Coordinates of C-alpha atoms in Angstrom, one line a residue:
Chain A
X1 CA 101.0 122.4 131.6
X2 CA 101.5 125.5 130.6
X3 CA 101.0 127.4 126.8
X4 CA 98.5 126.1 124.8
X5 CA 97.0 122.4 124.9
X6 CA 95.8 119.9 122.2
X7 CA 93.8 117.0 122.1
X8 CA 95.8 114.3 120.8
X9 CA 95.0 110.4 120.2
X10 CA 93.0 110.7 123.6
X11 CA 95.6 112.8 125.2
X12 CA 96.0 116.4 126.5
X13 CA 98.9 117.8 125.5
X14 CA 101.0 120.5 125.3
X15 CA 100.7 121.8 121.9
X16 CA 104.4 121.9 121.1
X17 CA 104.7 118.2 122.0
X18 CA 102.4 117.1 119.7
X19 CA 103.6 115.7 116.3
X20 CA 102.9 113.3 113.2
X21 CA 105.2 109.8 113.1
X22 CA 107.1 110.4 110.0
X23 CA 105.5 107.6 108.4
X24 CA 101.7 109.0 109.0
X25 CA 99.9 109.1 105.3
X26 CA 98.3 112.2 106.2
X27 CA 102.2 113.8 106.4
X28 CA 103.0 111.8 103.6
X29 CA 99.8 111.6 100.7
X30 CA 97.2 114.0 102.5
X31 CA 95.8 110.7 103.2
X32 CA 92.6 112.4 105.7
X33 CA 90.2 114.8 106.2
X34 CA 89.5 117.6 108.5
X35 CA 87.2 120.1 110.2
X36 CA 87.3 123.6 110.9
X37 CA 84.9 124.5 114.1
X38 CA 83.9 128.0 115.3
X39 CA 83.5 128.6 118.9
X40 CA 81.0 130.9 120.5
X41 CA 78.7 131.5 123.2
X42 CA 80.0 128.3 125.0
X43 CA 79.8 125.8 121.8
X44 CA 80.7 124.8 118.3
X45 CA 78.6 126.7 116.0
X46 CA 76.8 124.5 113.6
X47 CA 78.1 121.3 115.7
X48 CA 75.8 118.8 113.7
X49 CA 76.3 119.9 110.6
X50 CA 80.0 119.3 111.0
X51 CA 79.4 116.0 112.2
X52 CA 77.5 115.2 109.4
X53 CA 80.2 116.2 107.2
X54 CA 83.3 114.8 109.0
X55 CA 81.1 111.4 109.1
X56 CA 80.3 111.9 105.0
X57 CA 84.1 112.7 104.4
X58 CA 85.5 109.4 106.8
X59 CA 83.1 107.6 105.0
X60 CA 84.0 108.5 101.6
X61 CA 88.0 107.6 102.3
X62 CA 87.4 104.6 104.1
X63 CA 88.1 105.8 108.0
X64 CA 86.1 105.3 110.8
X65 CA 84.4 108.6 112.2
X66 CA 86.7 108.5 115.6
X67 CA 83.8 110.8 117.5
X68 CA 80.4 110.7 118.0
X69 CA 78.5 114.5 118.2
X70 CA 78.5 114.5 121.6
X71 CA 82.0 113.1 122.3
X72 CA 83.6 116.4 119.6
X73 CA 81.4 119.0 121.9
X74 CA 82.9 117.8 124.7
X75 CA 86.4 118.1 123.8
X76 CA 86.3 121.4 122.2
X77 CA 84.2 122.4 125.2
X78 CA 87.4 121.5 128.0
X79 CA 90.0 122.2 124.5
X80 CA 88.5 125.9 125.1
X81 CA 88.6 125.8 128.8
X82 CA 92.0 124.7 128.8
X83 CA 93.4 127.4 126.8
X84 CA 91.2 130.2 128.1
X85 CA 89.1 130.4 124.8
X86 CA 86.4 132.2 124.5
X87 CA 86.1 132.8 120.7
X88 CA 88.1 130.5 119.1
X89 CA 88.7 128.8 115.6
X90 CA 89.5 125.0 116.4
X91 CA 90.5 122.1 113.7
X92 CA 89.8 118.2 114.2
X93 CA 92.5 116.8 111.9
X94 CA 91.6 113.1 111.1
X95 CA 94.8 110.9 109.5
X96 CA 94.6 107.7 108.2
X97 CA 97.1 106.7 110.8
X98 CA 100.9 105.6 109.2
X99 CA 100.8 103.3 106.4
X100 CA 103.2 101.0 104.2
X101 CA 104.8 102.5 101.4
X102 CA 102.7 102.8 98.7
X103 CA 99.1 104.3 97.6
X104 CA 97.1 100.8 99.7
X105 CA 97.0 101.5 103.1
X106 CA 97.4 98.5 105.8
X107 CA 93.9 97.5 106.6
X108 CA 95.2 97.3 110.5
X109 CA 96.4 101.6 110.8
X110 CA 94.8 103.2 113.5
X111 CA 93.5 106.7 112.5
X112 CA 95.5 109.5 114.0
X113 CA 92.9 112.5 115.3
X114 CA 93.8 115.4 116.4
X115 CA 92.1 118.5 118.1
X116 CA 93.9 121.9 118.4
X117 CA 92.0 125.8 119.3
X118 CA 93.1 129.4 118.7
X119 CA 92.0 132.6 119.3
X120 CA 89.5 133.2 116.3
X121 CA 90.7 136.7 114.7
X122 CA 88.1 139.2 113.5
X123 CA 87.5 138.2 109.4
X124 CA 87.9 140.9 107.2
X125 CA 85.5 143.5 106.7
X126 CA 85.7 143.0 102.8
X127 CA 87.9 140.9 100.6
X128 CA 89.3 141.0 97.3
X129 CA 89.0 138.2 94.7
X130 CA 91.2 136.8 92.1
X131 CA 90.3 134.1 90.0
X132 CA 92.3 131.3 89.5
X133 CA 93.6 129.7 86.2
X134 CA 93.4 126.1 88.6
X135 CA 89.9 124.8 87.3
X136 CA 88.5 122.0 89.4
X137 CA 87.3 118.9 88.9
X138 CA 83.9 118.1 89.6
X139 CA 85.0 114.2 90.2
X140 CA 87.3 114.8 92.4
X141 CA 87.8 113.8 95.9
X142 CA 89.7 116.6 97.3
X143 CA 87.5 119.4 95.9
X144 CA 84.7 117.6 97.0
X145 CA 86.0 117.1 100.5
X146 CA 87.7 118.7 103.4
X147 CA 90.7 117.0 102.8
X148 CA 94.8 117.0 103.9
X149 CA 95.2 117.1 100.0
X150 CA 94.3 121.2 100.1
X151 CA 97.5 121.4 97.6
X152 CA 95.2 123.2 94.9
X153 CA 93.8 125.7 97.0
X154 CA 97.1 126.7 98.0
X155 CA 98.4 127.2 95.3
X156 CA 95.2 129.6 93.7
X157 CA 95.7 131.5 97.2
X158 CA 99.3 132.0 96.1
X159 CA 98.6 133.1 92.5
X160 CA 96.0 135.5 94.3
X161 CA 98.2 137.0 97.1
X162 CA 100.7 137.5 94.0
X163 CA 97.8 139.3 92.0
X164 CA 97.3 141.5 95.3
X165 CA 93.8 140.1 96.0
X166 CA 93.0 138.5 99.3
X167 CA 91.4 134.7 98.0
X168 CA 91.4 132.8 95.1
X169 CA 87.9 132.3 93.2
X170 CA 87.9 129.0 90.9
X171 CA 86.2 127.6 88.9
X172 CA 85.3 124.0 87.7
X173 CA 86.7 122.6 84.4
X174 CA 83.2 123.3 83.0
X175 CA 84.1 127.0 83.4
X176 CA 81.1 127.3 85.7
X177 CA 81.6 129.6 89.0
X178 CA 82.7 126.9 91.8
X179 CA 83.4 129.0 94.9
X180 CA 86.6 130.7 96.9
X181 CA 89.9 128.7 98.0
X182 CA 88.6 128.3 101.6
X183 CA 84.8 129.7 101.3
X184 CA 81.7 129.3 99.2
X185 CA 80.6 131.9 96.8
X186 CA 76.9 134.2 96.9
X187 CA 75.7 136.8 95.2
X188 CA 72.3 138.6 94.6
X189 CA 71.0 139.5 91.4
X190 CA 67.3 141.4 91.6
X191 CA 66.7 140.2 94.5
X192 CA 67.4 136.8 93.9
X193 CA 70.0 134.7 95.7
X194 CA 72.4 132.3 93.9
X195 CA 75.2 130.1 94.8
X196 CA 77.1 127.4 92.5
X197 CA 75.2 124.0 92.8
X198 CA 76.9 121.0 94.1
X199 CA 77.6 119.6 90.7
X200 CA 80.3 122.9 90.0
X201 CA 83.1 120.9 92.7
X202 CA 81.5 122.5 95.6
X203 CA 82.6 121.9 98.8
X204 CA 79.4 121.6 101.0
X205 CA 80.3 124.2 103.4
X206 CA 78.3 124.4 106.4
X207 CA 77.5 128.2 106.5
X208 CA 75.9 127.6 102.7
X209 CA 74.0 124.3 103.8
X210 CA 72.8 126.9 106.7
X211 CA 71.6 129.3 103.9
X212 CA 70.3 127.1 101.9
X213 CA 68.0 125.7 104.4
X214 CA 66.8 128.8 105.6
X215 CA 66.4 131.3 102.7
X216 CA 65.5 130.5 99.0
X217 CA 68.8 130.4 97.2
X218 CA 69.1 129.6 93.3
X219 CA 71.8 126.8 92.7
X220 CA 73.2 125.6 89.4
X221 CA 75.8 126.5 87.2
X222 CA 76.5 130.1 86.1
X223 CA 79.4 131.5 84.3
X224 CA 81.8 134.6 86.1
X225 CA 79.4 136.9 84.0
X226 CA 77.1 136.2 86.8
X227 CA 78.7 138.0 88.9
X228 CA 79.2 141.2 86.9
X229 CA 76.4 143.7 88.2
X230 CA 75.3 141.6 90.9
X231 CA 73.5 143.7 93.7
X232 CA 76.0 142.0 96.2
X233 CA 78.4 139.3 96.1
X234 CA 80.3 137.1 99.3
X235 CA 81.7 134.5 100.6
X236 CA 81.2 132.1 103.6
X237 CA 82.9 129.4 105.8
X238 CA 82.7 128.4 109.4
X239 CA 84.9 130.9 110.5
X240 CA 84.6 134.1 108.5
X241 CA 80.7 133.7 108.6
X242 CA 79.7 135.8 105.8
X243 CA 82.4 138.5 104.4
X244 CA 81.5 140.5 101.2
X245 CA 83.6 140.8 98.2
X246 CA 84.7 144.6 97.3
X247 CA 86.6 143.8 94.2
X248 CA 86.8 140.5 91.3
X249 CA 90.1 140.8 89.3
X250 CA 91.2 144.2 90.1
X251 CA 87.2 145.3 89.4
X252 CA 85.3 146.8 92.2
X253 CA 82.4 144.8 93.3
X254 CA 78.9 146.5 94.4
X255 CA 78.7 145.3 97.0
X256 CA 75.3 146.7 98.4
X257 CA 74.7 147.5 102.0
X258 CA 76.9 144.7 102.7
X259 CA 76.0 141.6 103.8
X260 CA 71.8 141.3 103.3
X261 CA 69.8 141.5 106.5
X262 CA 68.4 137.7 106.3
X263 CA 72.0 136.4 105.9
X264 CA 73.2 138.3 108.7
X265 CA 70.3 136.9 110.9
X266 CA 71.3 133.4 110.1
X267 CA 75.1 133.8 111.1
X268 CA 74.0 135.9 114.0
Chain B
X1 CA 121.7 103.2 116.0
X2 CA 120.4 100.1 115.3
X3 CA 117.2 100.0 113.2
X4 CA 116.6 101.8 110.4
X5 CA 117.8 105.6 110.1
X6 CA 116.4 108.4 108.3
X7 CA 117.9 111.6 107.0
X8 CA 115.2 114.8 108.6
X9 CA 115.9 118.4 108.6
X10 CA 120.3 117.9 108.5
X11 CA 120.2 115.0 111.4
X12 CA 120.5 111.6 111.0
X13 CA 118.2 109.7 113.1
X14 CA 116.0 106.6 114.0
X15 CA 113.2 106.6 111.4
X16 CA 111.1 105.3 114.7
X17 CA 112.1 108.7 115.9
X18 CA 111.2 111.2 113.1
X19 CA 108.4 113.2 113.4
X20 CA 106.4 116.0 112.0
X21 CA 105.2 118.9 114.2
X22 CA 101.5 119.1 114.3
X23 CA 101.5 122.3 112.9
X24 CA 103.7 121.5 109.8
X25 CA 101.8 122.8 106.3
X26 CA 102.7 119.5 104.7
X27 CA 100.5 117.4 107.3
X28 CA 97.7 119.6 107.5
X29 CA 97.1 120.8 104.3
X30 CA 99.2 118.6 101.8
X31 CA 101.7 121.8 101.1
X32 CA 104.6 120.0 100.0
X33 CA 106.3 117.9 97.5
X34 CA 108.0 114.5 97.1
X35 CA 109.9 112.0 94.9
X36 CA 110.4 108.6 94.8
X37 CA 113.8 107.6 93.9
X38 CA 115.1 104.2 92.5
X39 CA 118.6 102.9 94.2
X40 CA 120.5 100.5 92.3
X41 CA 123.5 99.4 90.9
X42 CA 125.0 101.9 93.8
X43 CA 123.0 105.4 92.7
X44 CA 119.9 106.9 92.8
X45 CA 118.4 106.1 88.9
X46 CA 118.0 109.1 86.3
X47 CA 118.8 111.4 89.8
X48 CA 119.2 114.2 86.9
X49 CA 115.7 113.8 86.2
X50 CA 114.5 113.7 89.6
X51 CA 116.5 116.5 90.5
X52 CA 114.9 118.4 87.9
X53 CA 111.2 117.7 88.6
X54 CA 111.7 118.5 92.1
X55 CA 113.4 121.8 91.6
X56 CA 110.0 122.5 89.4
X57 CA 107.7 121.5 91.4
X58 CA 109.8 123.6 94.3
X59 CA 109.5 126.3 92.2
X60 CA 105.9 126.1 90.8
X61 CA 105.1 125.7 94.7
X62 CA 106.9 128.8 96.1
X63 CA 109.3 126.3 97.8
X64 CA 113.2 126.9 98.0
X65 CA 114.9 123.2 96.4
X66 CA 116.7 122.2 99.6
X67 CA 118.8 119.4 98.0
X68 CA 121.5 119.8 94.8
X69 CA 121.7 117.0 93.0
X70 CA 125.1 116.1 94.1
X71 CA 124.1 116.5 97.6
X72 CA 121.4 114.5 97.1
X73 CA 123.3 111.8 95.3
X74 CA 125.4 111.5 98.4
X75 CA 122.7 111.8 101.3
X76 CA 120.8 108.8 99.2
X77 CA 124.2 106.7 99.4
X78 CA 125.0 107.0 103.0
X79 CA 121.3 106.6 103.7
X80 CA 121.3 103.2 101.5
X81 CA 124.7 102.4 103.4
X82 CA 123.6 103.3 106.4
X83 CA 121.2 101.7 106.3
X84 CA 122.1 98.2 104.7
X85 CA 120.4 98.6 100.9
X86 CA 121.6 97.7 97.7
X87 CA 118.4 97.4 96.1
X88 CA 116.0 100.1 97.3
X89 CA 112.8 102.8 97.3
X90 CA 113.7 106.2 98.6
X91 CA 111.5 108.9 99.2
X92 CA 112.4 112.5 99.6
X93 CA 109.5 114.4 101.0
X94 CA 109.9 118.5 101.4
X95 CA 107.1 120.3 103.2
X96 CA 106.7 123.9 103.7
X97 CA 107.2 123.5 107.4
X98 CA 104.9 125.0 110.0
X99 CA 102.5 127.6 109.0
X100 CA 100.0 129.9 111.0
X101 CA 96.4 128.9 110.7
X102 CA 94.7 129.5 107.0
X103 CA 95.9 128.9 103.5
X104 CA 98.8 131.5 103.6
X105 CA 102.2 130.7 104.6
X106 CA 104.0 132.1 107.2
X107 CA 107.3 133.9 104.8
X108 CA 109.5 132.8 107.3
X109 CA 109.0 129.3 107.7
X110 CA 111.5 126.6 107.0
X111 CA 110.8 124.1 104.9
X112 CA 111.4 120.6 106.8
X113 CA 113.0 117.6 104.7
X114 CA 113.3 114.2 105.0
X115 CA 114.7 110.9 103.4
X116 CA 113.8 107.5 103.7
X117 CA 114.5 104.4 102.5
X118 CA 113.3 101.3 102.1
X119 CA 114.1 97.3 100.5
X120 CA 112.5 97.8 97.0
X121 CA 110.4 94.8 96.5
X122 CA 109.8 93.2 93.3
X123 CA 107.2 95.3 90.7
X124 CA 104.3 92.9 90.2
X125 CA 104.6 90.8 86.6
X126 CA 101.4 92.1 85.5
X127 CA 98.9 94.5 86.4
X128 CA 95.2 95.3 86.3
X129 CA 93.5 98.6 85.8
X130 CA 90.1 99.9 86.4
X131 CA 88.9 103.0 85.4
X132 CA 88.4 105.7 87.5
X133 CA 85.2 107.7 88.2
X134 CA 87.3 110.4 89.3
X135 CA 88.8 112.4 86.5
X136 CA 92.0 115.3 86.6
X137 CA 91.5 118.7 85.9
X138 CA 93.9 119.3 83.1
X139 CA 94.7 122.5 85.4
X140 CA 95.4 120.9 88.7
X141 CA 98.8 121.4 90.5
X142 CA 97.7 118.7 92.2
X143 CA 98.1 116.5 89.3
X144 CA 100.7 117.4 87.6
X145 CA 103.1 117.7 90.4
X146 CA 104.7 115.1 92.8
X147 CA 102.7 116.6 96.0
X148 CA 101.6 116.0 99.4
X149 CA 97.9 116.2 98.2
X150 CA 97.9 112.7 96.8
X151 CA 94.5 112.8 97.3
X152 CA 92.5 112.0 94.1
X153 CA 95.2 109.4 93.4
X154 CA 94.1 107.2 96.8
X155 CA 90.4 107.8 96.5
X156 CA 90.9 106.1 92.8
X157 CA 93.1 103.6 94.2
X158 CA 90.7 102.5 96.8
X159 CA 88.0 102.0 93.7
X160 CA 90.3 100.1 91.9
X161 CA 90.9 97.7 94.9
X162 CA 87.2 97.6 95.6
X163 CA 86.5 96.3 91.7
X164 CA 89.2 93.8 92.1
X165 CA 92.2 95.9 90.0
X166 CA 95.9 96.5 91.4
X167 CA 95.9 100.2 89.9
X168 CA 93.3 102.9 88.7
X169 CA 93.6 104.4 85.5
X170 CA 92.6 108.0 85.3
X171 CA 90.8 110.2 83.1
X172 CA 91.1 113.7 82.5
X173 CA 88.1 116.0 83.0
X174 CA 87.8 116.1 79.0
X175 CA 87.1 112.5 79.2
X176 CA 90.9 112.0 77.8
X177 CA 93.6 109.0 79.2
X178 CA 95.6 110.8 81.6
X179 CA 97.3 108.0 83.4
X180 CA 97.0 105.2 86.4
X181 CA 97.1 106.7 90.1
X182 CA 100.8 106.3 90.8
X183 CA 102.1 105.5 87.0
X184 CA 102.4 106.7 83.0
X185 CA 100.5 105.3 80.8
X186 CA 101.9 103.9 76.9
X187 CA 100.6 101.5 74.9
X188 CA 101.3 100.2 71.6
X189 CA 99.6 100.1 68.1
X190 CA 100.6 99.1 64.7
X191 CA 103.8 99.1 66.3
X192 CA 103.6 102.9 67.0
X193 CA 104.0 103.6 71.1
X194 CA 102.0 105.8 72.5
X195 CA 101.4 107.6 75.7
X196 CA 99.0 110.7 76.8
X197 CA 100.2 114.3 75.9
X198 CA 101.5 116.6 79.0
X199 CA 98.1 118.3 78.1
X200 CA 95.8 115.6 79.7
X201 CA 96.5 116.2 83.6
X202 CA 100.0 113.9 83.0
X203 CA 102.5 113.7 86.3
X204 CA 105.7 113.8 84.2
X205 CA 107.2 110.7 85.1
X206 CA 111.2 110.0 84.7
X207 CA 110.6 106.9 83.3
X208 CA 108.1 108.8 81.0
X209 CA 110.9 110.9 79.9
X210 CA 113.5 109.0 79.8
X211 CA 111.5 106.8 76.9
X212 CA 110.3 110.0 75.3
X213 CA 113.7 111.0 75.0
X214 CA 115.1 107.4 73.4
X215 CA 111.9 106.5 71.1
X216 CA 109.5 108.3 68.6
X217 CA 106.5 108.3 70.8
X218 CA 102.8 109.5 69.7
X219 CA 101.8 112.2 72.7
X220 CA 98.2 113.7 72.4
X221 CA 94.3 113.2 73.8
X222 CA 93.0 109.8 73.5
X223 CA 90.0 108.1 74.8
X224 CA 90.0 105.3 76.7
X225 CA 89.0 103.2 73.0
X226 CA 92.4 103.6 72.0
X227 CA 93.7 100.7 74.1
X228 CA 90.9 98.5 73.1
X229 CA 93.0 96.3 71.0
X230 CA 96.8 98.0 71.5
X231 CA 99.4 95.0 71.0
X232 CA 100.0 95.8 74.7
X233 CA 99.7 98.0 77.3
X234 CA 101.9 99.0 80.0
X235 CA 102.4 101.4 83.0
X236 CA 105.9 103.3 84.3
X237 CA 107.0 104.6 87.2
X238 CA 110.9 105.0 89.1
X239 CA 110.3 102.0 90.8
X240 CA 108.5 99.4 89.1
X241 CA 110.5 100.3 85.8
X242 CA 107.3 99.2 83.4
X243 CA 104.9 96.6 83.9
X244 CA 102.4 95.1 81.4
X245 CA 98.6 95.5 81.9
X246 CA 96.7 92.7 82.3
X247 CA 93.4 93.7 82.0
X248 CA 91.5 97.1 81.9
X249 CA 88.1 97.1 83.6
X250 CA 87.8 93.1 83.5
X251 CA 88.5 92.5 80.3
X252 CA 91.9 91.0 79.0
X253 CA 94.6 93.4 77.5
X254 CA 96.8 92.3 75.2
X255 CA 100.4 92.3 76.1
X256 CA 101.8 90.7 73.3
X257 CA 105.3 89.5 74.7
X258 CA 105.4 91.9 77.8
X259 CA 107.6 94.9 77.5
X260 CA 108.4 95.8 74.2
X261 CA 112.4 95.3 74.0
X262 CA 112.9 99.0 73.1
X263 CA 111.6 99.7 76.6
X264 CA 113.3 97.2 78.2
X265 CA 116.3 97.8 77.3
X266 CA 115.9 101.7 78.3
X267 CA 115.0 100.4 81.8
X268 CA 118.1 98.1 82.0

């Protein structure tokens, strides 16, 4: 084969060959989950903490994890090596396989799982927030989760590409700061580190779990004042590792020397 | 073509042969929208309606309305002839078609659309609710549009299956009815009917409509106490028409003498 290559349902195949039966409940209700891996330096960055949260999300929706740790670093690693990847952003797309009409699925479906690799692109060297008017629930699934139901997050990227900023910041019904459309939310604030705690509809992102295990970091819930006057404020995800935030609503940010030394150390 | 045909992207095909590209928005990040439509009596029921909550939901989704309503009218009759139905569930699914990587869409992408069909079964003659843990943010697209991120909606149903209900009723985040996972809520007190206000993280049914339009209906926030002791209680949707509730987290509902004949006879 040549062009690019995907892992699908135990195949290799070419990318442009590979497809979703019209009847899959992924296509149809965003009935599944996903990941979003980074590879570098000849692995998946973060590979365990991945796991843990693709085996959490299956879990939680009722699908059985369809790799084990080892069997995932494997496939990215030949993925990669099949598409001449050296930096690369892949996705693991798990479906709840196709389904009878309906919100029950049939107990027998066979999830669907699918691997695919690109070249990673440099992230930006600073972005521009716009907060949403979407306010999420801290109840719900889909915030919760990496989920094929992204449908809100879409549409606060939309209402902040349409208010010239970069990403969408939301947050929960409570009106507490919950983090970005695809990345969790820092800041600093004398010295001190915050994030929004879990209870805010977080999504446990595995850059902030990173963080939070190595570095004191104050979680709870905090208003957008918060962020007014902070020393420094950013955003994370698997990807992007760790891109500060020059502007909130128009506003310009401080935004420091950057990202802080310790943060940088632990995405290094 | 023997076997049931589908209606995808201006082709008419096998259903066994329709698929979605792996890389289509709508299967890997629930950007998209649907309806369910009712066939009967040789048209697609309250298609006006339909028509109109899809071209809103197009809209409120960036998404050009790929169907008129007379060219929908006539793709769901050759699809029923087609494919044998006289009695029958139709779903019209439009995604934005295939996207680059990340939450933005590619400006030039097609949307894909597809219609299927299906024998409508019977709606059950009674149904059982449990209440969600999972509530809507009154803010949520996701919620208050037909869309691919049907998320929440099957998390809830799974509860409700696991506690022994048919259906989930849902909450909104202000602790408000909002409605059951696929279905309006109404219920009926003192002989007043009743159903939650657009305000509460509704999904603006056609059935919903087509009763508000007909009958003096109360609309507003309630809590969940208000159906303790309604003369009945019943859920609506295109397909199942309404259906009495049975019971509400275990305990008996009354449903008087089913339907109300008001309703009924809006349904007929």
């Amino acid at each position: 084969m040549s062009g690019p290559v995907v892992w699908h349902d135990g195949a290799w195949i070419a990318a442009g060959e590979a497809f979703w039966p019209a009847a899959d409940r992924g296509a149809l209700l965003g009935d599944g989950v996903f990941e979003t891996l980074f590879w570098r330096k000849g692995a998946v960055d973060r590979l365990e903490r991945h796991m843990d949260r693709l085996e959490n999300a299956c879990a939680a929706f009722g699908l059985t994890c369809p790799v084990t740790r080892d069997q995932l670093g494997d496939l990215a690693a030949e993925l990669c090596e099949r598409n001449g990847l050296t930096l690369a952003a892949l996705r693991l797309t798990v479906t709840a396989g196709i389904g009878p009409r309906g919100l029950d699925r049939d107990p027998e479906a066979q999830p669907s799982v699918l691997l695919t690799a690109m070249r990673r692109t440099s992230p930006p060297s600073s972005i521009a927030l716009a907060t949403s008017r979407i306010r999420r629930s801290p109840t719900s699934p889909a915030a919760a989760y990496k989920t094929l139901g992204y449908t809100d997050n879409l549409a606060a990227r939309r209402e902040a590409r349409q208010a010239g900023a970069g990403m969408a910041l939301l947050l929960d019904t409570g009106g507490y700061l919950s983090g970005a459309d695809c990345a969790n939310l820092f800041w600093m604030r004398s010295g001190t580190l915050f994030t929004p705690g879990m209870e805010c509809a977080v999504l446990p992102g595995t850059v902030r779990a990173a963080i939070l295990d190595r570095l004191p970091v104050e979680t709870g819930a905090f208003g957008r004042e918060a962020l007014v006057g902070a020393e420094c404020v950013f955003v994370t995800n698997a990807l992007m590792g760790a891109v500060p935030v020059s502007a909130l609503d128009g506003r310009a940010v401080a935004t420091g020397s950057g990202i802080p030394g310790s943060i940088a150390e632990i995405l290094d």
